[in-house]
């Protein structure tokens, strides 16, 4: 969901108060909980942890695992690790981009899918692999893309 | 569980654990690393549980979920003890039969055994499968048997004995001496001698001192660190505690990628248990030595795996490298002396103290001792993690263990050393793999990624891929790396797009040379390797792209066309149905024709064309033949299998 429950944000912040060097860990928790980090959440952290907003934005934009934009109902991770690359991952990514009419890093306008690329999901034996909301689809071909995406509403 | 207070306590505990275990009791182990999660080990585990309950066997039969066995191509893998019967690619549907036949009636189910495709023989035991037969699994051994969430499994195998020995019988200086004698070199990248590195941190002024485990594993295509952390975290904790003792550090960090949730989870459990049993915390094993550890999750940035960048990240800052004249051994985390090593490096340490430096030195080559785990992936038959003595040849790894190239294709090259390593061509297949040999070949050991490529991999496109990866990952702090990579990417993108020019190769070489000399961190100094090593070994492929606008491997989209060979087309309609652009003029009993102006080169027609027909081909460097005239497109079916054209 795109909505961020600020109460929950406060709870997460509470767990880190008074500790040093925890900003990355805190942001990761928020990311994991809501799949993105909203401006409101950042304002909250800045206020309560007494960290300048600019510093939070710098961290959140540096790390791949953090997203400053809301995400769709389903997140597609296309593995572009080397093993998947040599087994044809670029063709899969192309096909998904063409099918959803978005580019990697974007979300469809109906908020159905967000598309991300990742480096090695750790199951290279199944490559090329895509991960949709926690389900791995391995050894796929471009021709299978449409029916896989069709499984997600 | 009361804390263990001495070496004798540990020995007694081990005796009790082992004594309570009935070695004749049937045991099912199921590998449950990430790769097997992906292939369904969770459902298999649930099915085993259900079936045992149904049969009322939960008491008689033990079940254990272990870490990764390495043969991920064939997971999930089940091993049934005491006979050690190994079943591959197990599905939930196989489970009732396994319990009925193998557990109850002691019969072997042939179908689930490994089939040697050459001899047609089935193999019952894991060690007899070629993939394992030629390996020497030392670091990985625990993964076969240990449930990572149960410290007693590790203790039963002799775990924490090395720590007890070190704390009770050796001075920190003696520990350093032993590691120096073992000539242990770091497994995370550069192969730096570990003993010397620890000594410099030990000798550095300043307190406290920190020891850190690098499990950032940014190399896309390598996952051995993850498998160790997921499958046998105690071995790393034990190694870390030994190193901490040698250095005189009381605070440790685990830096683990957050994309590795199972590793983070199993590590957290292991740390809790290690504390509870007294292998961490105050007065460890009665020695007076105190040591605690914190887990820090990494947030996904390749450059943050570099030592000074990682230390910035631990402080909660942006994970960018610091200037290189500052040594982290003197000024690392919070400007205190800090020692960083790779997961595998720490995991080797207990082995050295268990079996001695001489033993360790008996394995490997002159300059590189012990074993190394490689992630053997790409176009090879047996994909997975393999552990071999240093000095094993590439050929043995790829052919004997890896079973050769998939679909009988031809070997083209193997990429070692991660994105900033190099690609090694066929003529060097007999080179022994160790730190120095790989460097000589213009590549490097890196963390142990080994990506095998066949004739269908375009080397230029692959170089572009690595440069693109590094360009995205460069933190942008220093000019040679940031601008050099960007310019290299532009050139390579031009070449694969068919816009390569005379002079491009020379330009790539020149930029590469500057980056090597002038970049701030090792990302930049090695970033030109993929381009330089491929130019060195595959120059003709670059030239084909640049001069003939031809992609010899038929990969680069801009340089290929799809074409249906009229005499092979059986008018099965598959390609025309699947073409997302309606670019194929099909029809029943009509030879199909691709409208080149509509084709977006997605390659679906090529993939779906039945292999028996093989009518769709890729063409590069020559014009696409004109479509056959309408009048000749009709296919008339004759008697028998063949078709006749009218
Ligand atoms: C860009 C970059 C990324 C790195 N990533 C990793 C990594 O993911 N894991 C790792 O162990 N070492 C990585 N290293 C190497 C570390 O800087 C460091 O040398 C290593 O962790 C030291 O451990 P070792 O001596 O046990 O090999 C990286 C280096 C660079 C320059
Ligand atoms: S390559 Fe793609 S677009 Fe072109 S004909 Fe084949 S399926 Fe259609
Ligand atoms: S490269 Fe895709 S899973 Fe490893």
CSV table of C-alpha atoms in Angstrom, one decimal, chain A residues 91 95 98-99 141-146, chain B residues 562 574-581 584 599-609 616:
chain,number,residue,atom,x,y,z
A,91,UNK,CA,15.4,-10.0,-23.4
A,95,UNK,CA,9.6,-7.9,-22.9
A,98,UNK,CA,7.2,-3.5,-23.6
A,99,UNK,CA,4.3,-5.4,-22.0
A,141,UNK,CA,11.6,-17.1,-21.7
A,142,UNK,CA,10.2,-14.0,-23.3
A,143,UNK,CA,7.2,-15.9,-24.5
A,144,UNK,CA,6.3,-16.8,-20.8
A,145,UNK,CA,6.2,-13.2,-19.6
A,146,UNK,CA,2.7,-12.4,-20.5
B,562,UNK,CA,15.1,-12.6,-37.4
B,574,UNK,CA,3.1,-20.7,-33.3
B,575,UNK,CA,5.3,-17.7,-34.1
B,576,UNK,CA,2.6,-15.6,-35.7
B,577,UNK,CA,0.3,-16.3,-32.7
B,578,UNK,CA,2.9,-15.3,-30.2
B,579,UNK,CA,4.4,-12.3,-32.0
B,580,UNK,CA,3.4,-9.3,-29.8
B,581,UNK,CA,3.7,-6.9,-32.8
B,584,UNK,CA,4.4,-12.2,-38.8
B,599,UNK,CA,9.7,-6.5,-36.0
B,600,UNK,CA,11.0,-5.2,-32.7
B,601,UNK,CA,13.4,-8.2,-32.4
B,602,UNK,CA,12.1,-9.5,-29.2
B,603,UNK,CA,13.0,-13.0,-30.3
B,604,UNK,CA,9.8,-14.7,-29.2
B,605,UNK,CA,9.4,-16.3,-32.6
B,606,UNK,CA,12.9,-17.8,-32.3
B,607,UNK,CA,12.1,-19.2,-28.9
B,608,UNK,CA,8.7,-20.7,-29.8
B,609,UNK,CA,9.6,-22.2,-33.1
B,616,UNK,CA,13.5,-19.1,-37.4
